[in-house]
Short mmCIF file of C-alpha atoms and ligand atoms in Angstrom, two decimals:
data_model
loop_
_atom_site.label_atom_id
_atom_site.label_comp_id
_atom_site.label_asym_id
_atom_site.label_seq_id
_atom_site.Cartn_x
_atom_site.Cartn_y
_atom_site.Cartn_z
CA UNK A 236 -57.84 -4.02 63.05
CA UNK A 237 -60.99 -3.63 60.06
CA UNK A 238 -59.64 -5.37 57.29
CA UNK A 239 -59.25 -3.55 53.94
CA UNK A 240 -62.71 -4.68 52.82
CA UNK A 241 -64.45 -3.37 56.13
CA UNK A 242 -62.39 0.03 55.56
CA UNK A 243 -64.02 0.47 52.19
CA UNK A 244 -67.34 -0.35 53.17
CA UNK A 245 -67.21 -4.10 51.44
CA UNK A 246 -70.62 -5.65 52.17
CA UNK A 247 -70.64 -9.28 51.64
CA UNK A 248 -73.31 -11.12 49.69
CA UNK A 249 -74.27 -14.27 52.37
CA UNK A 250 -73.22 -17.41 51.15
CA UNK A 251 -77.15 -18.41 51.95
CA UNK A 252 -78.28 -16.08 48.93
CA UNK A 253 -76.52 -18.11 46.65
CA UNK A 254 -78.25 -21.07 45.40
CA UNK A 255 -81.33 -18.61 45.59
CA UNK A 256 -79.85 -16.26 42.83
CA UNK A 257 -78.58 -18.95 40.98
CA UNK A 258 -81.72 -20.74 40.86
CA UNK A 259 -83.62 -17.38 40.01
CA UNK A 260 -81.46 -16.58 37.52
CA UNK A 261 -81.52 -20.32 35.55
CA UNK A 262 -85.43 -19.80 35.83
CA UNK A 263 -85.43 -16.37 34.01
CA UNK A 264 -83.21 -17.41 31.28
CA UNK A 265 -86.16 -20.28 30.75
CA UNK A 266 -88.33 -17.54 30.44
CA UNK A 267 -86.14 -16.24 27.25
CA UNK A 268 -85.99 -12.73 27.87
CA UNK A 269 -82.42 -12.87 27.20
CA UNK A 270 -82.62 -14.51 23.84
CA UNK A 271 -84.03 -11.24 22.56
CA UNK A 272 -80.94 -9.34 20.74
CA UNK A 273 -82.60 -5.72 21.39
CA UNK A 274 -82.62 -6.99 25.21
CA UNK A 275 -79.60 -8.06 24.90
CA UNK A 276 -78.40 -4.47 23.25
CA UNK A 277 -80.10 -2.13 26.02
CA UNK A 278 -77.95 -4.31 28.69
CA UNK A 279 -74.97 -3.73 26.71
CA UNK A 280 -75.87 -0.24 26.57
CA UNK A 281 -76.58 0.46 30.50
CA UNK A 282 -73.39 -1.01 30.78
CA UNK A 283 -71.60 1.35 28.79
CA UNK A 284 -73.60 4.25 30.27
CA UNK A 285 -72.76 3.19 33.72
CA UNK A 286 -68.95 3.30 33.25
CA UNK A 287 -69.10 6.29 31.23
CA UNK A 288 -71.74 8.51 33.56
CA UNK A 289 -69.46 7.00 36.92
CA UNK A 290 -66.37 6.99 35.13
CA UNK A 291 -65.00 9.83 37.97
CA UNK A 292 -66.37 7.42 40.74
CA UNK A 293 -64.28 4.04 38.69
CA UNK A 294 -61.13 6.91 38.67
CA UNK A 295 -61.49 7.50 42.09
CA UNK A 296 -62.23 3.91 43.61
CA UNK A 297 -59.33 2.60 41.20
CA UNK A 298 -57.03 5.24 42.36
CA UNK A 299 -57.70 3.77 46.25
CA UNK A 300 -57.22 0.47 45.56
CA UNK A 301 -53.90 0.42 43.32
CA UNK A 302 -52.87 4.13 43.44
CA UNK A 303 -53.65 4.40 39.49
CA UNK A 304 -53.48 7.39 37.82
CA UNK A 305 -56.57 8.53 36.06
CA UNK A 306 -54.80 8.63 32.65
CA UNK A 307 -54.10 4.98 33.05
CA UNK A 308 -57.52 3.94 34.26
CA UNK A 309 -58.98 5.43 31.36
CA UNK A 310 -56.65 4.52 29.10
CA UNK A 311 -56.06 1.29 30.08
CA UNK A 312 -59.44 0.01 31.72
CA UNK A 313 -62.56 2.22 31.41
CA UNK A 314 -61.94 3.53 28.26
CA UNK A 315 -61.46 0.26 26.71
CA UNK A 316 -64.00 -1.53 27.94
CA UNK A 317 -66.33 1.32 26.39
CA UNK A 318 -65.30 0.02 23.34
CA UNK A 319 -65.61 -3.42 23.65
CA UNK A 320 -69.06 -3.13 24.61
CA UNK A 321 -69.82 -0.45 21.13
CA UNK A 322 -67.56 -2.71 19.25
CA UNK A 323 -70.01 -5.46 20.23
CA UNK A 324 -73.00 -3.95 20.10
CA UNK A 325 -71.90 -3.05 16.42
CA UNK A 326 -71.83 -6.93 15.37
CA UNK A 327 -74.09 -8.58 17.54
CA UNK A 328 -76.39 -9.30 14.67
CA UNK A 329 -74.21 -10.75 12.49
CA UNK A 330 -72.32 -12.75 15.20
CA UNK A 331 -75.71 -14.01 16.29
CA UNK A 332 -76.68 -15.00 13.24
CA UNK A 333 -77.10 -18.96 12.30
CA UNK A 334 -74.59 -19.94 9.48
CA UNK A 335 -75.52 -21.98 6.86
CA UNK A 336 -73.30 -24.86 6.18
CA UNK A 337 -71.85 -25.76 2.81
CA UNK A 338 -71.25 -29.54 3.05
CA UNK A 339 -70.93 -30.93 -0.20
CA UNK A 340 -73.44 -32.21 -2.75
CA UNK A 341 -74.89 -34.71 -0.51
CA UNK A 342 -76.70 -32.31 2.43
CA UNK A 343 -78.19 -28.96 1.23
CA UNK A 344 -81.57 -30.28 1.41
CA UNK A 345 -81.35 -31.30 5.13
CA UNK A 346 -80.09 -27.10 5.72
CA UNK A 347 -77.13 -27.86 7.69
CA UNK A 348 -76.59 -24.88 9.84
CA UNK A 349 -74.84 -23.77 13.13
CA UNK A 350 -77.18 -21.96 15.46
CA UNK A 351 -75.46 -19.38 18.29
CA UNK A 352 -77.69 -20.47 20.75
CA UNK A 353 -76.75 -18.82 24.95
CA UNK A 354 -75.19 -21.51 26.86
CA UNK A 355 -77.48 -20.87 29.83
CA UNK A 356 -76.63 -19.61 33.25
CA UNK A 357 -72.65 -18.50 33.90
CA UNK A 358 -70.65 -17.63 36.06
CA UNK A 359 -67.86 -14.97 36.02
CA UNK A 360 -64.84 -14.79 38.51
CA UNK A 361 -62.21 -12.43 38.66
CA UNK A 362 -59.14 -10.81 39.76
CA UNK A 363 -58.20 -7.73 41.51
CA UNK A 364 -55.58 -5.87 38.99
CA UNK A 365 -58.07 -4.24 36.49
CA UNK A 366 -61.67 -4.96 37.74
CA UNK A 367 -63.34 -3.35 34.72
CA UNK A 368 -61.05 -5.73 31.86
CA UNK A 369 -60.88 -8.82 33.71
CA UNK A 370 -64.33 -9.09 35.72
CA UNK A 371 -66.43 -6.68 33.69
CA UNK A 372 -65.36 -6.84 30.45
CA UNK A 373 -66.03 -11.41 30.73
CA UNK A 374 -69.87 -10.29 31.59
CA UNK A 375 -70.29 -8.08 27.87
CA UNK A 376 -69.49 -11.21 25.92
CA UNK A 377 -71.72 -13.53 28.34
CA UNK A 378 -74.34 -11.27 28.16
CA UNK A 379 -74.09 -9.91 24.27
CA UNK A 380 -74.75 -14.25 23.59
CA UNK A 381 -77.56 -14.20 25.73
CA UNK A 382 -76.86 -15.83 29.03
CA UNK A 383 -77.82 -14.54 32.32
CA UNK A 384 -74.83 -13.84 34.52
CA UNK A 385 -73.59 -13.89 37.81
CA UNK A 386 -70.30 -11.93 38.35
CA UNK A 387 -68.22 -12.06 41.74
CA UNK A 388 -65.68 -9.39 41.60
CA UNK A 389 -62.84 -9.75 43.57
CA UNK A 390 -62.33 -8.64 47.35
CA UNK A 391 -59.06 -7.97 47.19
CA UNK A 392 -59.84 -4.32 45.28
CA UNK A 393 -62.16 -3.85 47.70
CA UNK A 394 -63.36 -0.38 46.73
CA UNK A 395 -63.90 -0.91 42.96
CA UNK A 396 -66.06 -4.39 43.93
CA UNK A 397 -68.62 -2.28 46.21
CA UNK A 398 -68.29 0.49 43.74
CA UNK A 399 -68.85 -2.11 40.55
CA UNK A 400 -71.98 -3.37 43.35
CA UNK A 401 -73.61 -0.31 43.80
CA UNK A 402 -73.58 0.78 39.84
CA UNK A 403 -74.87 -2.65 39.04
CA UNK A 404 -77.95 -2.42 40.85
CA UNK A 405 -78.80 0.99 39.30
CA UNK A 406 -78.00 0.19 35.76
CA UNK A 407 -78.32 -3.40 34.82
CA UNK A 408 -81.56 -5.64 34.79
CA UNK A 409 -81.26 -7.78 38.28
CA UNK A 410 -83.40 -10.55 37.01
CA UNK A 411 -80.49 -11.43 34.24
CA UNK A 412 -77.30 -10.16 35.06
CA UNK A 413 -76.12 -10.03 39.70
CA UNK A 414 -73.09 -8.78 41.57
CA UNK A 415 -71.80 -11.31 44.33
CA UNK A 416 -69.78 -9.68 46.22
CA UNK A 417 -67.54 -12.00 49.39
CA UNK A 418 -64.40 -13.37 49.26
CA UNK A 419 -63.14 -17.22 49.44
CA UNK A 420 -66.56 -18.63 51.03
CA UNK A 421 -68.89 -16.76 48.51
CA UNK A 422 -67.00 -18.66 45.68
CA UNK A 423 -67.03 -21.01 46.49
CA UNK A 424 -70.35 -21.35 47.21
CA UNK A 425 -70.95 -20.01 43.68
CA UNK A 426 -68.70 -22.93 42.31
CA UNK A 427 -70.58 -25.22 43.99
CA UNK A 428 -73.82 -24.40 41.74
CA UNK A 429 -74.99 -25.09 38.83
CA UNK A 430 -73.96 -22.99 35.57
CA UNK A 431 -73.59 -23.87 32.12
CA UNK A 432 -69.91 -21.95 31.75
CA UNK A 433 -67.54 -20.41 34.08
CA UNK A 434 -65.20 -17.73 33.44
CA UNK A 435 -62.18 -17.48 35.90
CA UNK A 436 -59.46 -15.06 35.97
CA UNK A 437 -56.51 -15.35 38.46
CA UNK A 438 -54.05 -17.59 39.51
CA UNK A 439 -53.23 -21.00 38.40
CA UNK A 440 -54.05 -22.58 41.91
CA UNK A 441 -57.28 -21.86 42.17
CA UNK A 442 -57.83 -22.24 38.48
CA UNK A 443 -57.48 -25.91 39.67
CA UNK A 444 -59.81 -25.54 42.13
CA UNK A 445 -62.83 -24.14 39.99
CA UNK A 446 -62.35 -26.68 36.91
CA UNK A 447 -62.22 -29.61 39.90
CA UNK A 448 -65.87 -27.99 40.70
CA UNK A 449 -66.95 -27.07 37.09
CA UNK A 450 -66.11 -30.95 36.34
CA UNK A 451 -68.57 -32.21 39.35
CA UNK A 452 -71.50 -30.54 36.37
CA UNK A 453 -69.35 -31.67 33.35
CA UNK A 454 -69.69 -27.51 33.15
CA UNK A 455 -67.18 -25.87 30.46
CA UNK A 456 -64.60 -23.72 31.76
CA UNK A 457 -62.37 -20.90 30.79
CA UNK A 458 -59.06 -19.77 32.97
CA UNK A 459 -57.83 -16.29 32.51
CA UNK A 460 -54.08 -16.70 34.30
CA UNK A 461 -51.11 -15.77 34.57
CA UNK A 462 -47.27 -17.10 34.38
CA UNK A 463 -43.90 -15.74 33.41
CA UNK A 464 -43.96 -14.10 30.04
CA UNK A 465 -40.48 -13.91 28.90
CA UNK A 466 -38.86 -10.98 26.91
CA UNK A 467 -36.71 -11.70 23.96
CA UNK A 468 -34.18 -8.96 23.29
CA UNK A 469 -31.87 -9.10 19.99
CA UNK A 470 -29.12 -7.11 19.13
CA UNK A 471 -31.28 -6.06 15.82
CA UNK A 472 -33.68 -4.25 18.63
CA UNK A 473 -33.55 -0.60 18.77
CA UNK A 474 -33.09 -0.14 22.31
CA UNK A 475 -33.86 2.98 23.19
CA UNK A 476 -37.08 2.69 22.00
CA UNK A 477 -37.23 -1.20 23.36
CA UNK A 478 -36.19 0.06 27.06
CA UNK A 479 -39.36 2.33 26.80
CA UNK A 480 -41.43 0.18 25.85
CA UNK A 481 -40.92 -2.34 28.13
CA UNK A 482 -40.31 0.09 31.17
CA UNK A 483 -44.18 0.85 30.10
CA UNK A 484 -45.20 -2.10 29.84
CA UNK A 485 -43.31 -3.08 33.45
CA UNK A 486 -44.29 -0.37 35.16
CA UNK A 487 -48.03 0.26 34.22
CA UNK A 488 -49.92 -0.43 37.03
CA UNK A 489 -47.21 -1.10 38.79
CA UNK A 490 -46.68 -4.34 36.99
CA UNK A 491 -49.53 -6.22 38.53
CA UNK A 492 -50.53 -6.70 34.93
CA UNK A 493 -51.26 -10.64 34.04
CA UNK A 494 -49.46 -9.62 30.93
CA UNK A 495 -46.54 -7.64 31.98
CA UNK A 496 -43.02 -8.69 30.78
CA UNK A 497 -41.63 -10.79 33.52
CA UNK A 498 -38.35 -11.42 32.56
CA UNK A 499 -35.47 -10.50 29.80
CA UNK A 500 -33.15 -12.97 28.04
CA UNK A 501 -30.64 -11.19 26.18
CA UNK A 502 -26.54 -11.24 25.12
CA UNK A 503 -24.28 -9.56 27.77
CA UNK A 504 -23.45 -6.78 25.61
CA UNK A 505 -27.12 -5.99 24.78
CA UNK A 506 -27.95 -5.85 28.58
CA UNK A 507 -25.07 -3.23 29.16
CA UNK A 508 -26.83 -1.20 26.54
CA UNK A 509 -29.96 -1.53 27.46
CA UNK A 510 -29.33 -1.02 31.56
CA UNK A 511 -28.29 2.33 30.13
CA UNK A 512 -31.10 2.65 28.32
CA UNK A 513 -33.54 2.01 30.65
CA UNK A 514 -32.47 4.71 33.19
CA UNK A 515 -32.96 7.22 30.84
CA UNK A 516 -36.46 5.81 29.95
CA UNK A 517 -36.75 5.94 34.00
CA UNK A 518 -35.53 9.38 34.50
CA UNK A 519 -37.73 10.48 31.20
CA UNK A 520 -41.17 8.90 32.71
CA UNK A 521 -40.44 10.09 35.95
CA UNK A 522 -38.43 12.88 36.59
CA UNK A 523 -38.39 13.38 40.03
CA UNK A 524 -38.24 9.68 40.75
CA UNK A 525 -41.24 6.87 40.80
CA UNK A 526 -42.10 7.23 44.29
CA UNK A 527 -43.27 10.92 43.96
CA UNK A 528 -45.05 10.92 40.68
CA UNK A 529 -48.64 10.46 40.82
CA UNK A 530 -47.88 8.58 37.18
CA UNK A 531 -46.96 5.33 38.77
CA UNK A 532 -49.04 3.11 41.00
CA UNK A 533 -49.08 1.27 44.23
CA UNK A 534 -49.13 -2.51 45.15
CA UNK A 535 -52.09 -3.44 45.74
CA UNK A 536 -51.84 -4.78 49.77
CA UNK A 537 -49.60 -5.87 52.24
CA UNK A 538 -49.36 -9.71 51.21
CA UNK A 539 -48.26 -9.32 47.91
CA UNK A 540 -45.71 -5.97 48.90
CA UNK A 541 -43.94 -8.60 50.94
CA UNK A 542 -43.83 -10.88 48.58
CA UNK A 543 -42.54 -8.92 45.55
CA UNK A 544 -40.02 -6.95 48.14
CA UNK A 545 -38.54 -10.52 49.15
CA UNK A 546 -37.42 -11.28 45.75
CA UNK A 547 -35.90 -8.66 45.51
CA UNK A 548 -34.13 -8.88 48.82
CA UNK A 549 -33.13 -12.12 47.80
CA UNK A 550 -31.80 -11.74 44.25
CA UNK A 551 -28.19 -13.20 43.50
CA UNK A 552 -28.31 -10.88 40.30
CA UNK A 553 -26.97 -6.90 40.16
CA UNK A 554 -29.97 -4.52 41.07
CA UNK A 555 -28.88 -1.72 38.39
CA UNK A 556 -32.00 0.32 38.94
CA UNK A 557 -34.71 1.08 42.14
CA UNK A 558 -34.55 -2.21 44.37
CA UNK A 559 -36.35 0.48 47.06
CA UNK A 560 -39.81 0.61 48.75
CA UNK A 561 -41.68 1.45 51.25
CA UNK A 562 -44.28 -0.91 52.81
CA UNK A 563 -46.43 1.62 54.67
CA UNK A 564 -47.24 3.73 50.95
CA UNK A 565 -47.12 0.19 49.49
CA UNK A 566 -44.59 1.61 47.58
CA UNK A 567 -41.89 -0.46 45.38
CA UNK A 568 -39.85 1.29 42.57
CA UNK A 569 -39.45 -0.29 39.23
CA UNK A 570 -36.66 -2.08 39.58
CA UNK A 571 -34.05 -3.98 37.17
CA UNK A 572 -31.71 -6.81 37.93
CA UNK A 573 -28.72 -7.72 35.90
CA UNK A 574 -26.97 -10.66 36.13
CA UNK A 575 -30.20 -12.72 37.28
CA UNK A 576 -28.84 -16.44 37.58
CA UNK A 577 -31.87 -18.53 35.87
CA UNK A 578 -33.12 -20.39 39.42
CA UNK A 579 -32.89 -16.75 40.80
CA UNK A 580 -35.07 -15.62 43.35
CA UNK A 581 -36.99 -13.69 40.55
CA UNK A 582 -37.09 -16.48 38.36
CA UNK A 583 -39.05 -19.30 40.17
CA UNK A 584 -43.15 -17.65 40.33
CA UNK A 585 -44.34 -14.82 38.55
CA UNK A 586 -43.33 -11.55 39.68
CA UNK A 587 -46.49 -9.29 39.18
CA UNK A 588 -44.70 -6.44 40.52
CA UNK A 589 -42.65 -4.17 38.75
CA UNK A 590 -39.37 -5.92 39.02
CA UNK A 591 -37.72 -6.74 35.85
CA UNK A 592 -34.96 -9.49 36.00
CA UNK A 593 -32.20 -9.71 33.27
CA UNK A 594 -31.06 -12.78 32.12
CA UNK A 595 -28.13 -13.19 30.09
CA UNK A 596 -27.77 -15.82 27.42
CA UNK A 597 -25.37 -16.82 24.25
CA UNK A 598 -27.87 -16.22 21.06
CA UNK A 599 -31.36 -16.31 20.71
CA UNK A 600 -30.93 -20.50 20.10
CA UNK A 601 -30.20 -20.30 23.83
CA UNK A 602 -33.05 -18.23 25.07
CA UNK A 603 -35.43 -20.44 22.81
CA UNK A 604 -34.89 -23.53 24.76
CA UNK A 605 -35.17 -22.19 28.01
CA UNK A 606 -38.73 -21.13 27.18
CA UNK A 607 -39.67 -24.06 26.08
CA UNK A 608 -37.92 -25.50 28.98
CA UNK A 609 -40.66 -23.76 30.99
CA UNK A 610 -44.50 -23.79 31.05
CA UNK A 611 -46.33 -22.13 28.08
CA UNK A 612 -46.42 -18.76 28.92
CA UNK A 613 -49.39 -15.85 28.42
CA UNK A 614 -47.78 -13.74 26.30
CA UNK A 615 -44.21 -13.97 24.80
CA UNK A 616 -42.12 -10.18 23.71
CA UNK A 617 -39.70 -10.59 20.75
CA UNK A 618 -37.25 -7.46 19.95
CA UNK A 619 -35.29 -7.03 17.35
CA UNK A 620 -35.74 -7.79 13.19
CA UNK A 621 -38.42 -9.11 11.52
CA UNK A 622 -35.98 -12.50 10.22
CA UNK A 623 -36.13 -13.47 14.09
CA UNK A 624 -38.82 -12.54 14.66
CA UNK A 625 -40.29 -15.68 12.87
CA UNK A 626 -37.49 -17.69 13.80
CA UNK A 627 -38.77 -16.87 17.47
CA UNK A 628 -43.18 -17.36 17.07
CA UNK A 629 -41.86 -20.30 15.30
CA UNK A 630 -40.13 -22.47 17.76
CA UNK A 631 -42.21 -21.59 21.38
CA UNK A 632 -45.83 -21.71 22.49
CA UNK A 633 -47.30 -18.59 24.14
CA UNK A 634 -50.84 -17.34 24.37
CA UNK A 635 -50.24 -14.56 22.40
CA UNK A 636 -47.12 -12.84 21.07
CA UNK A 637 -45.79 -9.20 20.06
CA UNK A 638 -42.88 -8.12 18.54
CA UNK A 639 -41.25 -4.44 19.16
CA UNK A 640 -43.84 -3.88 22.10
CA UNK A 641 -45.65 -4.83 25.32
CA UNK A 642 -49.55 -5.55 26.47
CA UNK A 643 -50.94 -4.22 23.59
CA UNK A 644 -52.68 -6.97 21.87
CA UNK A 645 -54.84 -6.82 24.73
CA UNK A 646 -56.32 -3.46 23.28
CA UNK A 647 -57.01 -5.00 19.82
CA UNK A 648 -60.89 -6.73 20.66
CA UNK A 649 -60.29 -8.62 17.57
CA UNK A 650 -57.45 -10.91 17.99
CA UNK A 651 -58.63 -13.47 20.43
CA UNK A 652 -57.32 -13.16 24.17
CA UNK A 653 -55.96 -16.05 26.01
CA UNK A 654 -53.47 -18.18 27.87
CA UNK A 655 -52.14 -21.84 26.60
CA UNK A 656 -51.36 -24.69 28.74
CA UNK A 657 -50.93 -23.17 31.94
CA UNK A 658 -51.70 -19.89 31.56
CA UNK A 659 -55.04 -20.80 30.85
CA UNK A 660 -57.48 -22.44 28.21
CA UNK A 661 -60.21 -20.36 26.33
CA UNK A 662 -60.22 -17.06 25.19
CA UNK A 663 -62.34 -14.21 25.22
CA UNK A 664 -62.79 -10.20 22.99
CA UNK A 665 -64.47 -9.38 20.37
CA UNK A 666 -66.08 -12.29 18.45
CA UNK A 667 -63.69 -14.96 20.50
CA UNK A 668 -65.85 -13.45 23.81
CA UNK A 669 -69.02 -13.85 21.90
CA UNK A 670 -68.11 -17.58 20.95
CA UNK A 671 -67.08 -18.39 24.43
CA UNK A 672 -70.01 -18.07 25.64
CA UNK A 673 -72.58 -19.70 22.74
CA UNK A 674 -73.11 -22.90 22.41
CA UNK A 675 -72.55 -23.70 18.20
CA UNK A 676 -75.79 -25.96 17.86
CA UNK A 677 -75.38 -28.49 14.90
CA UNK A 678 -78.48 -28.67 13.27
CA UNK A 679 -80.08 -30.10 10.30
CA UNK A 680 -83.72 -29.54 9.12
CA UNK A 681 -84.81 -32.28 6.61
CA UNK A 682 -88.08 -31.71 4.80
CA UNK A 683 -90.57 -33.97 4.96
CA UNK A 684 -93.19 -33.39 2.77
CA UNK A 685 -93.00 -31.93 -0.98
CA UNK A 686 -90.48 -32.46 -3.73
CA UNK A 687 -87.59 -32.40 -1.35
CA UNK A 688 -89.70 -35.05 1.22
CA UNK A 689 -90.00 -37.12 -1.25
CA UNK A 690 -86.35 -36.94 -2.72
CA UNK A 691 -85.12 -37.04 0.35
CA UNK A 692 -86.37 -40.41 1.58
CA UNK A 693 -86.15 -42.37 -2.03
CA UNK A 694 -82.41 -41.60 -1.80
CA UNK A 695 -81.99 -42.36 2.22
CA UNK A 696 -84.40 -44.90 2.41
CA UNK A 697 -81.18 -47.62 2.33
CA UNK A 698 -80.86 -47.08 5.16
CA UNK A 699 -83.87 -48.87 6.26
CA UNK A 700 -83.30 -52.44 7.53
CA UNK A 701 -83.68 -54.96 5.60
CA UNK A 702 -80.13 -53.75 4.66
CA UNK A 703 -78.50 -54.62 1.34
CA UNK A 704 -74.56 -54.62 1.72
CA UNK A 705 -75.14 -53.43 -2.56
CA UNK A 706 -76.45 -50.38 -1.09
CA UNK A 707 -73.34 -48.82 -0.09
CA UNK A 708 -71.71 -48.86 -3.75
CA UNK A 709 -74.23 -46.42 -4.81
P1 NAD B 1158 -57.65 -12.62 42.98
O1 NAD B 1158 -57.11 -13.08 44.58
O2 NAD B 1158 -58.36 -11.60 43.61
O3 NAD B 1158 -58.57 -13.93 43.15
C1 NAD B 1158 -59.90 -14.19 41.99
C2 NAD B 1158 -61.16 -14.78 42.34
O4 NAD B 1158 -61.06 -15.75 42.80
C3 NAD B 1158 -61.18 -13.84 43.26
O5 NAD B 1158 -62.96 -13.55 43.28
C4 NAD B 1158 -61.34 -14.47 44.38
O6 NAD B 1158 -62.35 -14.60 45.56
C5 NAD B 1158 -61.06 -16.05 44.40
N1 NAD B 1158 -60.39 -16.98 44.90
C6 NAD B 1158 -59.47 -16.54 45.37
N2 NAD B 1158 -59.51 -17.93 46.40
C7 NAD B 1158 -59.90 -18.98 45.83
C8 NAD B 1158 -60.23 -20.10 45.99
N3 NAD B 1158 -59.57 -20.75 47.32
N4 NAD B 1158 -61.83 -21.04 46.06
C9 NAD B 1158 -62.30 -20.31 45.41
N5 NAD B 1158 -61.95 -18.83 44.97
C10 NAD B 1158 -61.09 -18.42 45.04
O7 NAD B 1158 -56.95 -12.89 42.39
P2 NAD B 1158 -55.27 -13.59 42.12
O8 NAD B 1158 -55.41 -15.16 42.42
O9 NAD B 1158 -54.58 -12.72 42.99
O10 NAD B 1158 -54.72 -12.62 40.76
C11 NAD B 1158 -53.92 -12.74 40.30
C12 NAD B 1158 -53.03 -13.44 39.30
O11 NAD B 1158 -54.47 -13.89 38.12
C13 NAD B 1158 -52.01 -13.58 38.06
O12 NAD B 1158 -51.50 -14.88 38.32
C14 NAD B 1158 -52.45 -13.06 36.76
O13 NAD B 1158 -51.37 -13.22 36.23
C15 NAD B 1158 -53.67 -14.08 36.64
N6 NAD B 1158 -54.21 -12.46 35.76
C16 NAD B 1158 -54.78 -13.38 34.63
C17 NAD B 1158 -55.28 -12.19 33.59
C18 NAD B 1158 -56.13 -13.06 31.87
O14 NAD B 1158 -56.32 -12.39 31.90
N7 NAD B 1158 -55.20 -14.10 31.70
C19 NAD B 1158 -55.99 -11.42 34.06
C20 NAD B 1158 -55.89 -10.42 35.41
C21 NAD B 1158 -55.15 -11.61 36.15
#
């Protein structure tokens, strides 16, 4: 039987051509073609045109891969990424400008300066769940910072990967940025090459492989990983709004979002009311049921469908909403599981689907202790009053945090996006993205001639042998 990639007509690059692609880009980088700010802006404009001109095709590909609605693909991907490009073009001169540093009275004559320089040739490996946000968006910053780039889209979303490669060839300069399509052999061949930065988005197991491969070249890495993002709901929360905002964050892309709320912690009394609010919100979102709604995405493939479904069938909690699914259409209902034990089938790995367990706790302190006993998550959500919000934020660790809403921090380009600990390291979006792909080149420029040159030589000559300890006191 044809694989999903073959069905989509996705053509893989050969493993043999990868070293040459790397070598070609490394050569072009040394010509300084990508150093020119106008060239970078032009490439970024091309990228924005590529997305805007072909928005319908991208929406169609995303529909084929994920059964996603037009609204969600535009709102959650094309619009966001184009806004990021526009924002980057607007700020590029400012971000790329050398920064003069004040280092105290001893140094002004040496002109201490930080030059923002491209790192060189970089690799971006993306995940399938948001082919534009987590594959194309890092490339914005790699190009903005003046690098040559290779990006490998995930083969798990084959229609999107195929389209991105086709469009890239039409809009972007192949001398400085290239798409390589393929699976693990191509990813491995890419990771065997020398790069000056690698950004990988995906799971922690592969994240470790990436970091190990990069270590051979001492190549810096940004790892955008996942994990179980907790949602602590306090009795002071507006539960009707909370249910809508959490259900939206959990059903957007059918929960296949690295920052989806993964599980809820609240008291039994809050749980009782919250479950009713979830039922109301679900009815409002999907009046004819989620299975019939064109607004509700599908699970990416059979493997993931079986994985998530087995969490539901294996739960020791109570399924109070949803629980049904259809493997043939890769539909899994938005599912709420009440009274999930803390060691439930839904509570070990990241769910990455539309299933939301609720674990009850005695109070906020117990929720905080539970969060702290686990890996640092990519994001932490808290719903309730501001006083306890501060307590929760002050006493926990996570890549990002949102109070009284879900997912939206990803859309604020001015906020650095990334994890901490096992949810990843490094970040991107806005200036943080530009900085990730830039080298801060510390520079001194000491005059040797003229009055300043004379003065520096006079002051600094005490460093030359023969040395006198008495000069240290001066
Ligand atoms: P995936 O299967 O699409 O893999 C990502 C990339 O790794 C692909 O390009 C793939 O070809 C490559 N790859 C897979 N196995 C490999 C191997 N053995 N060696 C080298 N390369 C390999 O993505 P996934 O891992 O299923 O993605 C889902 C995970 O990503 C979830 O945990 C999610 O939370 C996380 N994620 C994180 C972010 C973020 O920004 N932090 C965004 C999206 C997804």
